[in-house]
């Protein structure tokens, strides 16, 4: 899709002789900030870097706690622990997002931020989450790696907290042709700090104010992202149509279809069903040449890398149940009606 546009954009960069942090990055940052509806965008190397730097730019580190949902992707949690801070897990709601009702019980005098993931493409309950954050005077960081263009109450994800963290990993709704990410914010000082961090802590070349990182977005990815961004709304629309088709076509009492909460919408980064016999379903679909994925089979608190946090099985039963029951069905732009009808037919016959 859009092959000629991509080729022209890439060739233009290849011929320019300028490959890292240049005009394409600046232009993409302007266009993406405008699309999301924020003042600033800082292009980075990855979504993980966006999370790590957002937490760091808020001065959060050892001894501080950050509230995070228990069924998110591991990167969200690494964004916290990479800074030496402690993740405090909160169970998800029936929409797979952070259960806003449970946040307050997790707040302590060491809580510095709520890091909320809009999982699978659906906006979280930002009305309630912002209310809790404001009541306790804590920051909100949004992990928008899966929610490019999704809204809550008509407002884009990435515009609620001080920082919206985006991944442009190739499989994302707004995907590059390699690793890329960005932070969006309305806070000038925060944007300046992240901009400095991404380039070895310097504003002026070879003068280093802070110990920074190398997380620069390259020109090639930025130019390709500009092409894709110009088509993002139509791409998201196509996914929503595919999801509508699954919603009306799947009819099997063993399958729980994804629900969208009032006020939220979903760009269906994933179409995630639940099934008690998930592993049998996965095998059956694979036998019928239908590829599915589990997002995610192990919740972060049970991941081997986080044994040191001391959590055990049973601590977050809802997140654990989701890990045992969720299955992501094929959904991609360019999926044909026949391909989807075949998936629906096989699922209904399970
Ligand atoms: C929810 C979530 N957060 C963070 C990330 C990290 O993004 P990246 O792979 O670009 O580092 C991803 C994607 O992989 C993700 O799905």
mmCIF file with all atom_site columns, N, CA, C and O in Angstrom, residues 71-103:
data_model
loop_
_atom_site.group_PDB
_atom_site.id
_atom_site.type_symbol
_atom_site.label_atom_id
_atom_site.label_alt_id
_atom_site.label_comp_id
_atom_site.label_asym_id
_atom_site.label_entity_id
_atom_site.label_seq_id
_atom_site.pdbx_PDB_ins_code
_atom_site.Cartn_x
_atom_site.Cartn_y
_atom_site.Cartn_z
_atom_site.occupancy
_atom_site.B_iso_or_equiv
_atom_site.pdbx_formal_charge
_atom_site.auth_seq_id
_atom_site.auth_comp_id
_atom_site.auth_asym_id
_atom_site.auth_atom_id
_atom_site.pdbx_PDB_model_num
ATOM 1   N N  . UNK A 1 71  ? -1.599  -6.051 33.326 1.00 0.00 ? 71  UNK A N  1
ATOM 2   C CA . UNK A 1 71  ? -1.625  -6.900 32.128 1.00 0.00 ? 71  UNK A CA 1
ATOM 3   C C  . UNK A 1 71  ? -0.985  -6.214 30.934 1.00 0.00 ? 71  UNK A C  1
ATOM 4   O O  . UNK A 1 71  ? -1.270  -6.556 29.789 1.00 0.00 ? 71  UNK A O  1
ATOM 5   N N  . UNK A 1 72  ? -0.141  -5.213 31.183 1.00 0.00 ? 72  UNK A N  1
ATOM 6   C CA . UNK A 1 72  ? 0.443   -4.481 30.058 1.00 0.00 ? 72  UNK A CA 1
ATOM 7   C C  . UNK A 1 72  ? 1.639   -5.229 29.464 1.00 0.00 ? 72  UNK A C  1
ATOM 8   O O  . UNK A 1 72  ? 2.085   -6.254 29.997 1.00 0.00 ? 72  UNK A O  1
ATOM 9   N N  . UNK A 1 73  ? 2.144   -4.697 28.373 1.00 0.00 ? 73  UNK A N  1
ATOM 10  C CA . UNK A 1 73  ? 3.366   -5.240 27.778 1.00 0.00 ? 73  UNK A CA 1
ATOM 11  C C  . UNK A 1 73  ? 4.553   -4.890 28.680 1.00 0.00 ? 73  UNK A C  1
ATOM 12  O O  . UNK A 1 73  ? 4.553   -3.853 29.340 1.00 0.00 ? 73  UNK A O  1
ATOM 13  N N  . UNK A 1 74  ? 5.545   -5.752 28.674 1.00 0.00 ? 74  UNK A N  1
ATOM 14  C CA . UNK A 1 74  ? 6.692   -5.604 29.581 1.00 0.00 ? 74  UNK A CA 1
ATOM 15  C C  . UNK A 1 74  ? 7.382   -4.242 29.453 1.00 0.00 ? 74  UNK A C  1
ATOM 16  O O  . UNK A 1 74  ? 7.910   -3.704 30.425 1.00 0.00 ? 74  UNK A O  1
ATOM 17  N N  . UNK A 1 75  ? 7.355   -3.657 28.234 1.00 0.00 ? 75  UNK A N  1
ATOM 18  C CA . UNK A 1 75  ? 8.060   -2.388 28.012 1.00 0.00 ? 75  UNK A CA 1
ATOM 19  C C  . UNK A 1 75  ? 7.546   -1.295 28.946 1.00 0.00 ? 75  UNK A C  1
ATOM 20  O O  . UNK A 1 75  ? 8.324   -0.456 29.419 1.00 0.00 ? 75  UNK A O  1
ATOM 21  N N  . UNK A 1 76  ? 6.244   -1.285 29.204 1.00 0.00 ? 76  UNK A N  1
ATOM 22  C CA . UNK A 1 76  ? 5.672   -0.251 30.077 1.00 0.00 ? 76  UNK A CA 1
ATOM 23  C C  . UNK A 1 76  ? 6.353   -0.309 31.443 1.00 0.00 ? 76  UNK A C  1
ATOM 24  O O  . UNK A 1 76  ? 6.708   0.715  32.027 1.00 0.00 ? 76  UNK A O  1
ATOM 25  N N  . UNK A 1 77  ? 6.540   -1.524 31.931 1.00 0.00 ? 77  UNK A N  1
ATOM 26  C CA . UNK A 1 77  ? 7.115   -1.716 33.264 1.00 0.00 ? 77  UNK A CA 1
ATOM 27  C C  . UNK A 1 77  ? 8.615   -1.405 33.239 1.00 0.00 ? 77  UNK A C  1
ATOM 28  O O  . UNK A 1 77  ? 9.158   -0.811 34.178 1.00 0.00 ? 77  UNK A O  1
ATOM 29  N N  . UNK A 1 78  ? 9.281   -1.779 32.149 1.00 0.00 ? 78  UNK A N  1
ATOM 30  C CA . UNK A 1 78  ? 10.722  -1.465 32.032 1.00 0.00 ? 78  UNK A CA 1
ATOM 31  C C  . UNK A 1 78  ? 10.942  0.052  32.058 1.00 0.00 ? 78  UNK A C  1
ATOM 32  O O  . UNK A 1 78  ? 11.934  0.538  32.595 1.00 0.00 ? 78  UNK A O  1
ATOM 33  N N  . UNK A 1 79  ? 9.988   0.792  31.500 1.00 0.00 ? 79  UNK A N  1
ATOM 34  C CA . UNK A 1 79  ? 10.086  2.257  31.543 1.00 0.00 ? 79  UNK A CA 1
ATOM 35  C C  . UNK A 1 79  ? 10.221  2.774  32.966 1.00 0.00 ? 79  UNK A C  1
ATOM 36  O O  . UNK A 1 79  ? 10.847  3.813  33.221 1.00 0.00 ? 79  UNK A O  1
ATOM 37  N N  . UNK A 1 80  ? 9.653   2.031  33.912 1.00 0.00 ? 80  UNK A N  1
ATOM 38  C CA . UNK A 1 80  ? 9.713   2.407  35.333 1.00 0.00 ? 80  UNK A CA 1
ATOM 39  C C  . UNK A 1 80  ? 10.993  1.862  35.967 1.00 0.00 ? 80  UNK A C  1
ATOM 40  O O  . UNK A 1 80  ? 11.777  2.604  36.573 1.00 0.00 ? 80  UNK A O  1
ATOM 41  N N  . UNK A 1 81  ? 11.216  0.550  35.823 1.00 0.00 ? 81  UNK A N  1
ATOM 42  C CA . UNK A 1 81  ? 12.326  -0.096 36.551 1.00 0.00 ? 81  UNK A CA 1
ATOM 43  C C  . UNK A 1 81  ? 13.690  0.318  36.013 1.00 0.00 ? 81  UNK A C  1
ATOM 44  O O  . UNK A 1 81  ? 14.670  0.329  36.762 1.00 0.00 ? 81  UNK A O  1
ATOM 45  N N  . UNK A 1 82  ? 13.769  0.684  34.747 1.00 0.00 ? 82  UNK A N  1
ATOM 46  C CA . UNK A 1 82  ? 15.038  1.150  34.170 1.00 0.00 ? 82  UNK A CA 1
ATOM 47  C C  . UNK A 1 82  ? 15.523  2.421  34.884 1.00 0.00 ? 82  UNK A C  1
ATOM 48  O O  . UNK A 1 82  ? 16.696  2.748  34.874 1.00 0.00 ? 82  UNK A O  1
ATOM 49  N N  . UNK A 1 83  ? 14.574  3.120  35.500 1.00 0.00 ? 83  UNK A N  1
ATOM 50  C CA . UNK A 1 83  ? 14.927  4.328  36.265 1.00 0.00 ? 83  UNK A CA 1
ATOM 51  C C  . UNK A 1 83  ? 15.123  4.041  37.752 1.00 0.00 ? 83  UNK A C  1
ATOM 52  O O  . UNK A 1 83  ? 15.285  4.969  38.546 1.00 0.00 ? 83  UNK A O  1
ATOM 53  N N  . UNK A 1 84  ? 15.041  2.766  38.118 1.00 0.00 ? 84  UNK A N  1
ATOM 54  C CA . UNK A 1 84  ? 15.240  2.410  39.525 1.00 0.00 ? 84  UNK A CA 1
ATOM 55  C C  . UNK A 1 84  ? 13.992  2.574  40.367 1.00 0.00 ? 84  UNK A C  1
ATOM 56  O O  . UNK A 1 84  ? 14.019  2.340  41.587 1.00 0.00 ? 84  UNK A O  1
ATOM 57  N N  . UNK A 1 85  ? 12.889  2.988  39.753 1.00 0.00 ? 85  UNK A N  1
ATOM 58  C CA . UNK A 1 85  ? 11.632  3.171  40.496 1.00 0.00 ? 85  UNK A CA 1
ATOM 59  C C  . UNK A 1 85  ? 10.891  1.829  40.588 1.00 0.00 ? 85  UNK A C  1
ATOM 60  O O  . UNK A 1 85  ? 11.233  0.865  39.914 1.00 0.00 ? 85  UNK A O  1
ATOM 61  N N  . UNK A 1 86  ? 9.868   1.798  41.441 1.00 0.00 ? 86  UNK A N  1
ATOM 62  C CA . UNK A 1 86  ? 9.142   0.551  41.712 1.00 0.00 ? 86  UNK A CA 1
ATOM 63  C C  . UNK A 1 86  ? 7.768   0.565  41.060 1.00 0.00 ? 86  UNK A C  1
ATOM 64  O O  . UNK A 1 86  ? 6.983   1.493  41.307 1.00 0.00 ? 86  UNK A O  1
ATOM 65  N N  . UNK A 1 87  ? 7.454   -0.455 40.250 1.00 0.00 ? 87  UNK A N  1
ATOM 66  C CA . UNK A 1 87  ? 6.106   -0.529 39.688 1.00 0.00 ? 87  UNK A CA 1
ATOM 67  C C  . UNK A 1 87  ? 5.116   -1.045 40.725 1.00 0.00 ? 87  UNK A C  1
ATOM 68  O O  . UNK A 1 87  ? 5.421   -1.978 41.467 1.00 0.00 ? 87  UNK A O  1
ATOM 69  N N  . UNK A 1 88  ? 3.965   -0.416 40.783 1.00 0.00 ? 88  UNK A N  1
ATOM 70  C CA . UNK A 1 88  ? 2.884   -0.901 41.664 1.00 0.00 ? 88  UNK A CA 1
ATOM 71  C C  . UNK A 1 88  ? 1.728   -1.271 40.733 1.00 0.00 ? 88  UNK A C  1
ATOM 72  O O  . UNK A 1 88  ? 1.175   -0.413 40.039 1.00 0.00 ? 88  UNK A O  1
ATOM 73  N N  . UNK A 1 89  ? 1.414   -2.566 40.697 1.00 0.00 ? 89  UNK A N  1
ATOM 74  C CA . UNK A 1 89  ? 0.462   -3.055 39.704 1.00 0.00 ? 89  UNK A CA 1
ATOM 75  C C  . UNK A 1 89  ? -0.980  -2.869 40.141 1.00 0.00 ? 89  UNK A C  1
ATOM 76  O O  . UNK A 1 89  ? -1.313  -3.033 41.316 1.00 0.00 ? 89  UNK A O  1
ATOM 77  N N  . UNK A 1 90  ? -1.816  -2.538 39.144 1.00 0.00 ? 90  UNK A N  1
ATOM 78  C CA . UNK A 1 90  ? -3.263  -2.420 39.361 1.00 0.00 ? 90  UNK A CA 1
ATOM 79  C C  . UNK A 1 90  ? -3.945  -3.329 38.342 1.00 0.00 ? 90  UNK A C  1
ATOM 80  O O  . UNK A 1 90  ? -3.557  -3.374 37.179 1.00 0.00 ? 90  UNK A O  1
ATOM 81  N N  . UNK A 1 91  ? -4.962  -4.046 38.790 1.00 0.00 ? 91  UNK A N  1
ATOM 82  C CA . UNK A 1 91  ? -5.672  -4.988 37.920 1.00 0.00 ? 91  UNK A CA 1
ATOM 83  C C  . UNK A 1 91  ? -6.394  -4.270 36.763 1.00 0.00 ? 91  UNK A C  1
ATOM 84  O O  . UNK A 1 91  ? -6.824  -3.115 36.913 1.00 0.00 ? 91  UNK A O  1
ATOM 85  N N  . UNK A 1 92  ? -6.552  -4.961 35.647 1.00 0.00 ? 92  UNK A N  1
ATOM 86  C CA . UNK A 1 92  ? -7.303  -4.384 34.520 1.00 0.00 ? 92  UNK A CA 1
ATOM 87  C C  . UNK A 1 92  ? -8.811  -4.503 34.703 1.00 0.00 ? 92  UNK A C  1
ATOM 88  O O  . UNK A 1 92  ? -9.280  -5.323 35.491 1.00 0.00 ? 92  UNK A O  1
ATOM 89  N N  . UNK A 1 93  ? -9.542  -3.667 33.935 1.00 0.00 ? 93  UNK A N  1
ATOM 90  C CA . UNK A 1 93  ? -11.010 -3.761 33.921 1.00 0.00 ? 93  UNK A CA 1
ATOM 91  C C  . UNK A 1 93  ? -11.444 -4.738 32.821 1.00 0.00 ? 93  UNK A C  1
ATOM 92  O O  . UNK A 1 93  ? -10.600 -5.397 32.201 1.00 0.00 ? 93  UNK A O  1
ATOM 93  N N  . UNK A 1 94  ? -12.746 -4.793 32.560 1.00 0.00 ? 94  UNK A N  1
ATOM 94  C CA . UNK A 1 94  ? -13.244 -5.765 31.566 1.00 0.00 ? 94  UNK A CA 1
ATOM 95  C C  . UNK A 1 94  ? -12.892 -5.352 30.133 1.00 0.00 ? 94  UNK A C  1
ATOM 96  O O  . UNK A 1 94  ? -13.150 -6.093 29.193 1.00 0.00 ? 94  UNK A O  1
ATOM 97  N N  . UNK A 1 95  ? -12.340 -4.139 29.973 1.00 0.00 ? 95  UNK A N  1
ATOM 98  C CA . UNK A 1 95  ? -11.934 -3.675 28.640 1.00 0.00 ? 95  UNK A CA 1
ATOM 99  C C  . UNK A 1 95  ? -10.430 -3.861 28.425 1.00 0.00 ? 95  UNK A C  1
ATOM 100 O O  . UNK A 1 95  ? -9.860  -3.322 27.494 1.00 0.00 ? 95  UNK A O  1
ATOM 101 N N  . UNK A 1 96  ? -9.779  -4.557 29.340 1.00 0.00 ? 96  UNK A N  1
ATOM 102 C CA . UNK A 1 96  ? -8.338  -4.857 29.306 1.00 0.00 ? 96  UNK A CA 1
ATOM 103 C C  . UNK A 1 96  ? -7.470  -3.661 29.701 1.00 0.00 ? 96  UNK A C  1
ATOM 104 O O  . UNK A 1 96  ? -6.248  -3.727 29.608 1.00 0.00 ? 96  UNK A O  1
ATOM 105 N N  . UNK A 1 97  ? -8.085  -2.547 30.093 1.00 0.00 ? 97  UNK A N  1
ATOM 106 C CA . UNK A 1 97  ? -7.302  -1.376 30.493 1.00 0.00 ? 97  UNK A CA 1
ATOM 107 C C  . UNK A 1 97  ? -7.260  -1.244 32.008 1.00 0.00 ? 97  UNK A C  1
ATOM 108 O O  . UNK A 1 97  ? -7.946  -1.971 32.731 1.00 0.00 ? 97  UNK A O  1
ATOM 109 N N  . UNK A 1 98  ? -6.452  -0.288 32.497 1.00 0.00 ? 98  UNK A N  1
ATOM 110 C CA . UNK A 1 98  ? -6.320  -0.104 33.939 1.00 0.00 ? 98  UNK A CA 1
ATOM 111 C C  . UNK A 1 98  ? -7.689  0.157  34.564 1.00 0.00 ? 98  UNK A C  1
ATOM 112 O O  . UNK A 1 98  ? -8.429  1.017  34.084 1.00 0.00 ? 98  UNK A O  1
ATOM 113 N N  . UNK A 1 99  ? -8.004  -0.581 35.618 1.00 0.00 ? 99  UNK A N  1
ATOM 114 C CA . UNK A 1 99  ? -9.284  -0.403 36.290 1.00 0.00 ? 99  UNK A CA 1
ATOM 115 C C  . UNK A 1 99  ? -9.209  0.847  37.175 1.00 0.00 ? 99  UNK A C  1
ATOM 116 O O  . UNK A 1 99  ? -8.580  0.831  38.245 1.00 0.00 ? 99  UNK A O  1
ATOM 117 N N  . UNK A 1 100 ? -9.841  1.908  36.716 1.00 0.00 ? 100 UNK A N  1
ATOM 118 C CA . UNK A 1 100 ? -9.739  3.201  37.399 1.00 0.00 ? 100 UNK A CA 1
ATOM 119 C C  . UNK A 1 100 ? -10.245 3.130  38.844 1.00 0.00 ? 100 UNK A C  1
ATOM 120 O O  . UNK A 1 100 ? -9.778  3.875  39.709 1.00 0.00 ? 100 UNK A O  1
ATOM 121 N N  . UNK A 1 101 ? -11.187 2.210  39.094 1.00 0.00 ? 101 UNK A N  1
ATOM 122 C CA . UNK A 1 101 ? -11.755 2.092  40.451 1.00 0.00 ? 101 UNK A CA 1
ATOM 123 C C  . UNK A 1 101 ? -10.713 1.585  41.454 1.00 0.00 ? 101 UNK A C  1
ATOM 124 O O  . UNK A 1 101 ? -10.889 1.739  42.658 1.00 0.00 ? 101 UNK A O  1
ATOM 125 N N  . UNK A 1 102 ? -9.690  0.911  40.956 1.00 0.00 ? 102 UNK A N  1
ATOM 126 C CA . UNK A 1 102 ? -8.725  0.276  41.861 1.00 0.00 ? 102 UNK A CA 1
ATOM 127 C C  . UNK A 1 102 ? -7.463  1.117  42.085 1.00 0.00 ? 102 UNK A C  1
ATOM 128 O O  . UNK A 1 102 ? -6.577  0.714  42.827 1.00 0.00 ? 102 UNK A O  1
ATOM 129 N N  . UNK A 1 103 ? -7.371  2.259  41.400 1.00 0.00 ? 103 UNK A N  1
ATOM 130 C CA . UNK A 1 103 ? -6.114  3.023  41.463 1.00 0.00 ? 103 UNK A CA 1
ATOM 131 C C  . UNK A 1 103 ? -5.878  3.607  42.856 1.00 0.00 ? 103 UNK A C  1
ATOM 132 O O  . UNK A 1 103 ? -4.774  3.512  43.411 1.00 0.00 ? 103 UNK A O  1
#
